[in-house]
PDB file of C-alpha atoms and ligand atoms in Angstrom:
ATOM      1  CA  MET A  93      -4.375-140.864  22.749  1.00 33.00           C
ATOM      2  CA  LEU A  94      -7.315-139.757  20.715  1.00 34.00           C
ATOM      3  CA  VAL A  95     -10.044-137.860  22.446  1.00 36.00           C
ATOM      4  CA  VAL A  96     -13.688-138.377  21.644  1.00 35.00           C
ATOM      5  CA  MET A  97     -15.877-135.529  22.796  1.00 36.00           C
ATOM      6  CA  ASP A  98     -19.605-135.806  23.217  1.00 36.00           C
ATOM      7  CA  GLN A  99     -21.878-133.113  21.877  1.00 33.00           C
ATOM      8  CA  THR A 100     -22.379-131.608  25.301  1.00 34.00           C
ATOM      9  CA  THR A 101     -18.723-131.005  26.133  1.00 38.00           C
ATOM     10  CA  GLN A 102     -18.358-127.410  27.302  1.00 39.00           C
ATOM     11  CA  TYR A 103     -15.121-125.712  26.385  1.00 38.00           C
ATOM     12  CA  THR A 104     -15.881-122.214  27.521  1.00 41.00           C
ATOM     13  CA  GLY A 105     -17.494-120.924  30.657  1.00 39.00           C
ATOM     14  CA  PHE A 106     -16.218-122.054  34.027  1.00 43.00           C
ATOM     15  CA  PRO A 107     -15.787-124.310  35.885  1.00 39.00           C
ATOM     16  CA  VAL A 108     -14.415-126.435  33.057  1.00 47.00           C
ATOM     17  CA  ARG A 109     -11.756-128.432  34.857  1.00 50.00           C
ATOM     18  CA  THR A 110     -12.168-132.160  34.391  1.00 61.00           C
ATOM     19  CA  ALA A 111      -9.717-135.023  34.724  1.00 68.00           C
ATOM     20  CA  ASP A 112      -9.068-134.652  31.004  1.00 87.00           C
ATOM     21  CA  THR A 113      -8.116-130.979  31.052  1.00 92.00           C
ATOM     22  CA  VAL A 114      -4.416-130.304  30.555  1.00 95.00           C
ATOM     23  CA  LEU A 115      -4.310-126.544  30.045  1.00 96.00           C
ATOM     24  CA  ILE A 116      -6.727-123.791  31.071  1.00 96.00           C
ATOM     25  CA  GLY A 117      -6.577-120.122  30.186  1.00 96.00           C
ATOM     26  CA  HIS A 118      -9.140-118.072  32.082  1.00 96.00           C
ATOM     27  CA  GLY A 119     -10.011-114.431  31.500  1.00 96.00           C
ATOM     28  CA  LEU A 120      -6.852-113.770  29.506  1.00 97.00           C
ATOM     29  CA  THR A 121      -6.392-110.100  28.750  1.00 98.00           C
ATOM     30  CA  LYS A 122      -3.445-108.385  27.080  1.00 98.00           C
ATOM     31  CA  THR A 123      -3.039-104.879  25.739  1.00 97.00           C
ATOM     32  CA  TYR A 124      -0.168-103.306  23.838  1.00 96.00           C
ATOM     33  CA  GLY A 125      -0.465 -99.597  24.453  1.00 95.00           C
ATOM     34  CA  PRO A 126      -3.891 -98.693  23.038  1.00 95.00           C
ATOM     35  CA  THR A 127      -4.302-102.057  21.276  1.00 96.00           C
ATOM     36  CA  LEU A 128      -6.422-104.699  22.972  1.00 97.00           C
ATOM     37  CA  ALA A 129      -4.824-107.950  21.772  1.00 98.00           C
ATOM     38  CA  LEU A 130      -6.820-110.259  24.071  1.00 98.00           C
ATOM     39  CA  GLY A 131     -10.065-109.192  25.706  1.00 97.00           C
ATOM     40  CA  GLY A 132     -10.834-111.890  28.269  1.00 96.00           C
ATOM     41  CA  VAL A 133     -10.287-115.254  26.567  1.00 96.00           C
ATOM     42  CA  ASP A 134     -11.365-118.517  28.202  1.00 96.00           C
ATOM     43  CA  ILE A 135      -9.945-121.719  26.783  1.00 96.00           C
ATOM     44  CA  ALA A 136      -9.655-125.233  28.163  1.00 95.00           C
ATOM     45  CA  VAL A 137      -7.583-127.795  26.303  1.00 95.00           C
ATOM     46  CA  LEU A 138      -8.083-131.510  26.826  1.00 94.00           C
ATOM     47  CA  ARG A 139      -5.298-134.045  27.181  1.00 93.00           C
ATOM     48  CA  GLY A 140      -4.411-135.627  23.850  1.00 93.00           C
ATOM     49  CA  GLU A 141      -6.457-133.119  21.912  1.00 95.00           C
ATOM     50  CA  SER A 142      -5.387-131.063  18.882  1.00 96.00           C
ATOM     51  CA  VAL A 143      -6.785-127.527  18.908  1.00 97.00           C
ATOM     52  CA  ALA A 144      -6.474-125.058  16.046  1.00 97.00           C
ATOM     53  CA  VAL A 145      -6.628-121.374  16.965  1.00 97.00           C
ATOM     54  CA  MET A 146      -7.897-119.433  13.952  1.00 97.00           C
ATOM     55  CA  GLY A 147      -8.716-115.832  13.132  1.00 95.00           C
ATOM     56  CA  THR A 148      -7.707-113.039  10.811  1.00 93.00           C
ATOM     57  CA  SER A 149      -4.342-111.363  11.133  1.00 93.00           C
ATOM     58  CA  GLY A 150      -4.236-109.270  14.300  1.00 95.00           C
ATOM     59  CA  SER A 151      -7.077-111.171  16.020  1.00 96.00           C
ATOM     60  CA  GLY A 152      -4.810-112.198  18.905  1.00 97.00           C
ATOM     61  CA  LYS A 153      -3.800-115.759  17.971  1.00 97.00           C
ATOM     62  CA  THR A 154      -0.095-115.406  18.638  1.00 96.00           C
ATOM     63  CA  THR A 155      -0.714-113.426  21.814  1.00 97.00           C
ATOM     64  CA  LEU A 156      -2.999-116.192  23.108  1.00 98.00           C
ATOM     65  CA  LEU A 157      -0.478-118.900  22.257  1.00 98.00           C
ATOM     66  CA  HIS A 158       2.312-116.912  23.920  1.00 97.00           C
ATOM     67  CA  CYS A 159       0.246-116.472  27.110  1.00 98.00           C
ATOM     68  CA  LEU A 160      -0.589-120.195  27.265  1.00 98.00           C
ATOM     69  CA  ALA A 161       3.042-121.083  26.577  1.00 97.00           C
ATOM     70  CA  GLY A 162       4.546-118.827  29.233  1.00 97.00           C
ATOM     71  CA  ILE A 163       6.300-116.641  26.665  1.00 97.00           C
ATOM     72  CA  LEU A 164       4.147-113.627  27.599  1.00 97.00           C
ATOM     73  CA  VAL A 165       2.504-112.798  30.910  1.00 97.00           C
ATOM     74  CA  PRO A 166      -1.127-111.692  30.486  1.00 98.00           C
ATOM     75  CA  ASP A 167      -2.200-108.365  32.047  1.00 98.00           C
ATOM     76  CA  ALA A 168      -5.064-110.222  33.701  1.00 97.00           C
ATOM     77  CA  GLY A 169      -6.284-113.788  33.820  1.00 97.00           C
ATOM     78  CA  THR A 170      -4.718-117.116  34.654  1.00 96.00           C
ATOM     79  CA  VAL A 171      -3.042-119.995  32.834  1.00 97.00           C
ATOM     80  CA  THR A 172      -2.911-123.339  34.598  1.00 96.00           C
ATOM     81  CA  LEU A 173      -1.075-126.423  33.366  1.00 96.00           C
ATOM     82  CA  HIS A 174      -2.372-129.732  34.693  1.00 94.00           C
ATOM     83  CA  ALA A 175       0.282-132.115  33.455  1.00 90.00           C
ATOM     84  CA  ASP A 176       2.047-134.642  35.703  1.00 83.00           C
ATOM     85  CA  GLY A 177       2.465-133.549  39.279  1.00 82.00           C
ATOM     86  CA  ALA A 178       0.947-130.496  40.916  1.00 87.00           C
ATOM     87  CA  PRO A 179      -0.885-127.911  38.770  1.00 92.00           C
ATOM     88  CA  VAL A 180       1.358-125.091  37.575  1.00 95.00           C
ATOM     89  CA  ALA A 181       0.143-121.456  37.649  1.00 96.00           C
ATOM     90  CA  VAL A 182       1.982-120.446  34.489  1.00 97.00           C
ATOM     91  CA  HIS A 183       0.995-116.744  34.660  1.00 96.00           C
ATOM     92  CA  SER A 184       2.566-116.263  38.078  1.00 96.00           C
ATOM     93  CA  LEU A 185       5.927-117.915  37.439  1.00 97.00           C
ATOM     94  CA  SER A 186       9.119-115.850  37.468  1.00 97.00           C
ATOM     95  CA  PRO A 187      10.873-115.331  34.116  1.00 97.00           C
ATOM     96  CA  GLY A 188      13.271-118.132  35.080  1.00 97.00           C
ATOM     97  CA  GLY A 189      10.367-120.369  36.048  1.00 97.00           C
ATOM     98  CA  ARG A 190       8.699-119.744  32.714  1.00 97.00           C
ATOM     99  CA  ALA A 191      11.941-120.501  30.862  1.00 96.00           C
ATOM    100  CA  ALA A 192      12.243-123.790  32.750  1.00 95.00           C
ATOM    101  CA  LEU A 193       8.603-124.608  32.035  1.00 96.00           C
ATOM    102  CA  ARG A 194       9.110-123.989  28.305  1.00 95.00           C
ATOM    103  CA  ARG A 195      12.236-126.131  28.313  1.00 93.00           C
ATOM    104  CA  GLU A 196      10.842-129.001  30.366  1.00 93.00           C
ATOM    105  CA  ARG A 197       7.094-129.209  29.732  1.00 95.00           C
ATOM    106  CA  TYR A 198       6.471-127.602  26.356  1.00 96.00           C
ATOM    107  CA  GLY A 199       7.547-128.174  22.764  1.00 96.00           C
ATOM    108  CA  PHE A 200       7.460-125.494  20.056  1.00 96.00           C
ATOM    109  CA  VAL A 201       7.216-125.364  16.285  1.00 95.00           C
ATOM    110  CA  PHE A 202       7.287-121.950  14.602  1.00 89.00           C
ATOM    111  CA  GLN A 203       6.586-120.817  11.053  1.00 84.00           C
ATOM    112  CA  GLN A 204      10.233-120.890  10.142  1.00 80.00           C
ATOM    113  CA  GLY A 205      11.729-123.886  11.944  1.00 71.00           C
ATOM    114  CA  LEU A 206      14.108-121.630  13.902  1.00 86.00           C
ATOM    115  CA  LEU A 207      16.680-124.383  13.751  1.00 93.00           C
ATOM    116  CA  LEU A 208      20.202-123.434  14.710  1.00 94.00           C
ATOM    117  CA  PRO A 209      21.966-123.199  11.339  1.00 93.00           C
ATOM    118  CA  GLU A 210      25.386-124.195  12.590  1.00 95.00           C
ATOM    119  CA  LEU A 211      24.137-127.412  14.211  1.00 96.00           C
ATOM    120  CA  THR A 212      23.292-130.600  12.334  1.00 97.00           C
ATOM    121  CA  ALA A 213      19.689-131.822  12.165  1.00 97.00           C
ATOM    122  CA  LEU A 214      20.541-134.454  14.786  1.00 98.00           C
ATOM    123  CA  GLU A 215      22.102-131.864  17.120  1.00 97.00           C
ATOM    124  CA  ASN A 216      19.110-129.551  16.687  1.00 97.00           C
ATOM    125  CA  VAL A 217      16.713-132.331  17.675  1.00 97.00           C
ATOM    126  CA  ALA A 218      18.895-133.483  20.576  1.00 97.00           C
ATOM    127  CA  LEU A 219      19.162-129.949  22.002  1.00 96.00           C
ATOM    128  CA  PRO A 220      16.079-129.977  24.287  1.00 95.00           C
ATOM    129  CA  LEU A 221      17.304-133.209  25.903  1.00 96.00           C
ATOM    130  CA  LEU A 222      20.835-131.827  26.336  1.00 96.00           C
ATOM    131  CA  LEU A 223      19.407-128.697  27.956  1.00 93.00           C
ATOM    132  CA  ASN A 224      17.453-130.919  30.349  1.00 91.00           C
ATOM    133  CA  GLY A 225      20.628-132.728  31.360  1.00 94.00           C
ATOM    134  CA  THR A 226      20.434-135.894  29.259  1.00 96.00           C
ATOM    135  CA  ALA A 227      23.829-137.335  28.300  1.00 97.00           C
ATOM    136  CA  ARG A 228      24.828-136.540  24.706  1.00 97.00           C
ATOM    137  CA  ARG A 229      24.922-140.138  23.517  1.00 97.00           C
ATOM    138  CA  GLU A 230      21.459-140.882  24.844  1.00 97.00           C
ATOM    139  CA  ALA A 231      20.101-137.549  23.554  1.00 97.00           C
ATOM    140  CA  GLU A 232      21.419-138.244  20.065  1.00 97.00           C
ATOM    141  CA  THR A 233      20.051-141.793  20.096  1.00 96.00           C
ATOM    142  CA  GLN A 234      16.582-140.494  20.890  1.00 96.00           C
ATOM    143  CA  ALA A 235      16.929-137.640  18.384  1.00 97.00           C
ATOM    144  CA  GLY A 236      17.906-140.160  15.713  1.00 96.00           C
ATOM    145  CA  ARG A 237      14.802-142.239  16.452  1.00 95.00           C
ATOM    146  CA  TRP A 238      12.574-139.216  15.937  1.00 95.00           C
ATOM    147  CA  LEU A 239      14.321-138.248  12.693  1.00 95.00           C
ATOM    148  CA  ASP A 240      13.912-141.808  11.386  1.00 94.00           C
ATOM    149  CA  TRP A 241      10.263-141.926  12.471  1.00 93.00           C
ATOM    150  CA  LEU A 242       9.598-138.697  10.612  1.00 93.00           C
ATOM    151  CA  GLY A 243      11.138-140.017   7.402  1.00 93.00           C
ATOM    152  CA  LEU A 244      14.464-138.219   7.724  1.00 95.00           C
ATOM    153  CA  GLU A 245      16.695-141.256   8.071  1.00 94.00           C
ATOM    154  CA  GLY A 246      20.217-140.602   6.828  1.00 95.00           C
ATOM    155  CA  MET A 247      19.796-136.820   7.097  1.00 97.00           C
ATOM    156  CA  GLY A 248      20.922-136.360  10.700  1.00 97.00           C
ATOM    157  CA  GLN A 249      24.333-134.996   9.758  1.00 98.00           C
ATOM    158  CA  ARG A 250      22.936-132.322   7.395  1.00 97.00           C
ATOM    159  CA  ARG A 251      22.695-128.734   8.484  1.00 97.00           C
ATOM    160  CA  PRO A 252      19.337-126.965   8.088  1.00 95.00           C
ATOM    161  CA  GLY A 253      20.595-125.166   4.954  1.00 95.00           C
ATOM    162  CA  GLN A 254      21.044-128.561   3.285  1.00 96.00           C
ATOM    163  CA  LEU A 255      17.387-129.562   3.841  1.00 96.00           C
ATOM    164  CA  SER A 256      14.190-128.542   2.024  1.00 94.00           C
ATOM    165  CA  GLY A 257      11.615-126.361   3.798  1.00 92.00           C
ATOM    166  CA  GLY A 258       9.418-129.387   4.523  1.00 93.00           C
ATOM    167  CA  GLN A 259      12.356-131.406   5.818  1.00 95.00           C
ATOM    168  CA  GLN A 260      13.379-128.504   8.068  1.00 95.00           C
ATOM    169  CA  GLN A 261       9.852-128.367   9.505  1.00 94.00           C
ATOM    170  CA  ARG A 262       9.995-132.105  10.207  1.00 95.00           C
ATOM    171  CA  VAL A 263      13.272-131.540  12.062  1.00 96.00           C
ATOM    172  CA  ALA A 264      11.456-128.837  14.052  1.00 96.00           C
ATOM    173  CA  VAL A 265       8.602-131.302  14.710  1.00 96.00           C
ATOM    174  CA  ALA A 266      11.138-133.872  15.950  1.00 96.00           C
ATOM    175  CA  ARG A 267      12.792-131.281  18.191  1.00 96.00           C
ATOM    176  CA  ALA A 268       9.402-130.370  19.682  1.00 96.00           C
ATOM    177  CA  GLN A 269       8.706-134.024  20.569  1.00 95.00           C
ATOM    178  CA  VAL A 270      12.044-135.387  21.689  1.00 96.00           C
ATOM    179  CA  ALA A 271      11.650-134.525  25.385  1.00 95.00           C
ATOM    180  CA  ALA A 272       8.049-135.887  25.322  1.00 94.00           C
ATOM    181  CA  PRO A 273       6.444-132.633  26.539  1.00 96.00           C
ATOM    182  CA  PRO A 274       2.764-132.873  27.505  1.00 96.00           C
ATOM    183  CA  VAL A 275       1.903-129.876  25.316  1.00 97.00           C
ATOM    184  CA  VAL A 276       3.281-128.795  21.930  1.00 97.00           C
ATOM    185  CA  PHE A 277       2.582-125.290  20.602  1.00 97.00           C
ATOM    186  CA  ALA A 278       2.822-124.485  16.903  1.00 96.00           C
ATOM    187  CA  ASP A 279       2.441-120.975  15.444  1.00 95.00           C
ATOM    188  CA  GLU A 280       1.658-121.058  11.704  1.00 93.00           C
ATOM    189  CA  PRO A 281       3.880-124.151  11.282  1.00 93.00           C
ATOM    190  CA  THR A 282       2.850-124.514   7.642  1.00 92.00           C
ATOM    191  CA  GLY A 283       2.749-120.781   6.876  1.00 90.00           C
ATOM    192  CA  ALA A 284       5.839-120.834   4.676  1.00 88.00           C
ATOM    193  CA  LEU A 285       5.099-124.122   2.875  1.00 90.00           C
ATOM    194  CA  ASP A 286       3.292-125.082  -0.347  1.00 92.00           C
ATOM    195  CA  SER A 287       0.049-127.028   0.091  1.00 92.00           C
ATOM    196  CA  ALA A 288       1.478-130.539  -0.440  1.00 92.00           C
ATOM    197  CA  THR A 289       4.339-129.903   1.995  1.00 92.00           C
ATOM    198  CA  SER A 290       1.896-128.294   4.400  1.00 93.00           C
ATOM    199  CA  GLU A 291      -0.236-131.484   4.383  1.00 92.00           C
ATOM    200  CA  GLU A 292       2.851-133.600   4.988  1.00 92.00           C
ATOM    201  CA  THR A 293       4.009-131.395   7.864  1.00 92.00           C
ATOM    202  CA  MET A 294       0.559-131.488   9.495  1.00 93.00           C
ATOM    203  CA  THR A 295       0.463-135.273   9.229  1.00 92.00           C
ATOM    204  CA  ALA A 296       3.870-135.452  10.906  1.00 93.00           C
ATOM    205  CA  LEU A 297       2.995-132.929  13.614  1.00 95.00           C
ATOM    206  CA  LEU A 298      -0.361-134.516  14.494  1.00 94.00           C
ATOM    207  CA  ALA A 299       0.897-138.090  14.445  1.00 93.00           C
ATOM    208  CA  ALA A 300       4.001-137.238  16.450  1.00 93.00           C
ATOM    209  CA  THR A 301       2.197-135.209  19.114  1.00 95.00           C
ATOM    210  CA  THR A 302      -1.133-136.945  19.680  1.00 92.00           C
ATOM    211  CA  GLY A 303       0.355-140.333  18.739  1.00 90.00           C
ATOM    212  CA  ARG A 304       2.377-140.295  21.981  1.00 91.00           C
ATOM    213  CA  GLY A 305      -0.491-138.884  24.056  1.00 91.00           C
ATOM    214  CA  GLY A 306       0.619-135.255  23.800  1.00 94.00           C
ATOM    215  CA  THR A 307      -1.604-132.238  23.242  1.00 96.00           C
ATOM    216  CA  LEU A 308      -1.275-129.856  20.295  1.00 97.00           C
ATOM    217  CA  VAL A 309      -2.243-126.169  20.320  1.00 98.00           C
ATOM    218  CA  LEU A 310      -1.751-124.813  16.825  1.00 97.00           C
ATOM    219  CA  VAL A 311      -2.243-121.329  15.390  1.00 96.00           C
ATOM    220  CA  THR A 312      -3.141-121.172  11.711  1.00 94.00           C
ATOM    221  CA  HIS A 313      -5.118-119.061   9.297  1.00 89.00           C
ATOM    222  CA  ASP A 314      -5.434-122.002   6.886  1.00 91.00           C
ATOM    223  CA  GLU A 315      -8.828-123.769   7.038  1.00 92.00           C
ATOM    224  CA  SER A 316      -7.400-126.974   5.550  1.00 92.00           C
ATOM    225  CA  VAL A 317      -4.830-127.106   8.350  1.00 92.00           C
ATOM    226  CA  ALA A 318      -7.437-126.382  11.040  1.00 94.00           C
ATOM    227  CA  ARG A 319      -9.730-129.131   9.729  1.00 94.00           C
ATOM    228  CA  ARG A 320      -7.056-131.699  10.536  1.00 94.00           C
ATOM    229  CA  CYS A 321      -7.329-130.820  14.239  1.00 95.00           C
ATOM    230  CA  ASP A 322      -9.986-132.085  16.675  1.00 94.00           C
ATOM    231  CA  ARG A 323     -11.278-128.661  17.502  1.00 95.00           C
ATOM    232  CA  VAL A 324     -11.207-125.056  16.311  1.00 96.00           C
ATOM    233  CA  VAL A 325     -11.212-121.910  18.456  1.00 96.00           C
ATOM    234  CA  ARG A 326     -11.870-118.801  16.360  1.00 97.00           C
ATOM    235  CA  LEU A 327     -10.732-115.440  17.644  1.00 97.00           C
ATOM    236  CA  HIS A 328     -12.167-112.112  16.574  1.00 97.00           C
ATOM    237  CA  ASP A 329     -10.684-108.880  17.942  1.00 96.00           C
ATOM    238  CA  GLY A 330      -9.181-110.713  20.905  1.00 97.00           C
ATOM    239  CA  GLN A 331     -12.373-112.565  21.852  1.00 96.00           C
ATOM    240  CA  VAL A 332     -13.470-116.170  21.292  1.00 96.00           C
ATOM    241  CA  ALA A 333     -16.046-116.010  18.490  1.00 96.00           C
ATOM    242  CA  HIS A 334     -16.469-119.796  18.121  1.00 94.00           C
ATOM    243  CA  ASP A 335     -15.220-122.902  19.898  1.00 94.00           C
ATOM    244  CA  GLY A 336     -16.194-126.367  18.761  1.00 92.00           C
ATOM    245  CA  PRO A 337     -15.197-129.710  17.277  1.00 91.00           C
ATOM    246  CA  THR A 338     -14.225-130.093  13.624  1.00 89.00           C
ATOM    247  CA  ALA A 339     -15.969-132.616  11.417  1.00 80.00           C
ATOM    248  CA  HIS A 340     -13.146-135.060  10.856  1.00 69.00           C
ATOM    249  CA  GLU A 341     -13.386-138.690  11.855  1.00 57.00           C
ATOM    250  CA  ARG A 342     -11.772-139.936  15.035  1.00 55.00           C
ATOM    251  CA  PRO A 343     -11.085-143.517  16.011  1.00 49.00           C
ATOM    252  CA  VAL A 344     -12.857-144.593  19.189  1.00 44.00           C
ATOM    253  CA  PRO A 345     -10.302-145.152  21.962  1.00 42.00           C
ATOM    254  CA  GLY A 346     -10.301-147.840  24.620  1.00 40.00           C
ATOM    255  CA  ALA A 347     -12.719-150.712  24.478  1.00 37.00           C
ATOM    256  CA  ALA A 348     -14.071-150.086  20.995  1.00 33.00           C
ATOM    257  CA  PRO A 349     -13.121-152.652  18.348  1.00 38.00           C
ATOM    258  CA  THR A 350     -10.094-151.688  16.279  1.00 37.00           C
ATOM    259  CA  GLY A 351     -10.931-149.770  13.168  1.00 35.00           C
ATOM    260  CA  THR A 352     -14.282-148.429  14.413  1.00 34.00           C
ATOM    261  CA  GLN A 353     -14.753-144.853  13.321  1.00 37.00           C
ATOM    262  CA  VAL A 354     -16.984-142.202  14.775  1.00 37.00           C
ATOM    263  CA  SER A 355     -18.281-139.532  12.455  1.00 37.00           C
ATOM    264  CA  ARG A 356     -18.635-136.050  13.795  1.00 34.00           C
TER     265      ARG A 356
HETATM  266  P1  ADP B 694      -2.359-112.651  15.220  1.00 51.19           P
HETATM  267  O1  ADP B 694      -1.339-113.637  15.634  1.00 51.19           O
HETATM  268  O2  ADP B 694      -3.762-113.150  15.239  1.00 51.19           O
HETATM  269  O3  ADP B 694      -2.033-112.013  13.904  1.00 51.19           O
HETATM  270  P2  ADP B 694      -1.315-111.015  17.395  1.00 51.19           P
HETATM  271  O4  ADP B 694      -1.596-111.748  18.642  1.00 51.19           O
HETATM  272  O5  ADP B 694       0.077-111.087  16.864  1.00 51.19           O
HETATM  273  O6  ADP B 694      -2.370-111.442  16.271  1.00 51.19           O
HETATM  274  O7  ADP B 694      -1.670-109.483  17.605  1.00 51.19           O
HETATM  275  C1  ADP B 694      -2.884-109.034  18.163  1.00 51.19           C
HETATM  276  C2  ADP B 694      -2.877-107.512  18.158  1.00 51.19           C
HETATM  277  O8  ADP B 694      -1.859-107.033  19.029  1.00 51.19           O
HETATM  278  C3  ADP B 694      -2.599-106.886  16.795  1.00 51.19           C
HETATM  279  O9  ADP B 694      -3.345-105.703  16.687  1.00 51.19           O
HETATM  280  C4  ADP B 694      -1.119-106.609  16.857  1.00 51.19           C
HETATM  281  O10 ADP B 694      -0.790-105.532  16.010  1.00 51.19           O
HETATM  282  C5  ADP B 694      -0.915-106.247  18.317  1.00 51.19           C
HETATM  283  N1  ADP B 694       0.425-106.623  18.790  1.00 51.19           N
HETATM  284  C6  ADP B 694       0.939-107.876  18.869  1.00 51.19           C
HETATM  285  N2  ADP B 694       2.176-107.860  19.374  1.00 51.19           N
HETATM  286  C7  ADP B 694       2.471-106.551  19.635  1.00 51.19           C
HETATM  287  C8  ADP B 694       3.601-105.864  20.187  1.00 51.19           C
HETATM  288  N3  ADP B 694       4.692-106.538  20.590  1.00 51.19           N
HETATM  289  N4  ADP B 694       3.544-104.531  20.276  1.00 51.19           N
HETATM  290  C9  ADP B 694       2.437-103.834  19.897  1.00 51.19           C
HETATM  291  N5  ADP B 694       1.336-104.426  19.383  1.00 51.19           N
HETATM  292  C10 ADP B 694       1.344-105.749  19.250  1.00 51.19           C
HETATM  293 MG1   MG B 695       0.340-114.452  14.680  1.00 51.19          MG
END
């Protein structure tokens, strides 16, 4: 699903909850000893949207992503996931609850694919489904579909070491999608790639996530990567310095005639 936002859409300031909101971070604060990593961040992410979180090194991007993803618990503030079913208060889950949330509702792509080197590409992609209790045969069938869709047909039996950096990232993209999580998080997914491979990986990640109605929250310090997303949130010293739509073109969803483009 592609989201079209009108000029008046408010992303920050509360209340922001609408039927289209999938993830809300409110007042997120995190310190490491004397370092203030996040100083009260508000962010609301819409269903089907792709959001790039930008900022210089040390501005709090990874900390924000980790709070939203239930990897870290903020010192103060709340994170609420409004996916299917009842809203989930991510910040107040137990460690086990957060692990289950990450396994069942979230997908992840990191800078280095973090694929398991001793497993084949197919086994790596199938893993989230296996962990969620899907039978191996079914899990591998679905994993194979994702590998094919991402242009990796015939490579399922290779181990990560037998794939190029770009191919490994596409395996990681497939693994992040296979269980159809409502939200996919990516932290510098193109950080270790050359510019052509970076483009290719972004195309795969965006098409795979938003193409099935999922939401993408991506951390990058690369403007060309951020421009591919619907919206950019810029952090400065742990605060939101800017939050607004990018200028790229988005197809109009729903009733609009096929092929109509809206310029932003
Ligand atoms: P970014 O991803 O934008 O580079 P981070 O969120 O990783 O920024 O870090 C924000 C700030 O918090 C930085 O000053 C960083 O040094 C500090 N920081 C991050 N993680 C830790 C940690 N585990 N221990 C101590 N300081 C940390
Ligand atoms: Mg970081």
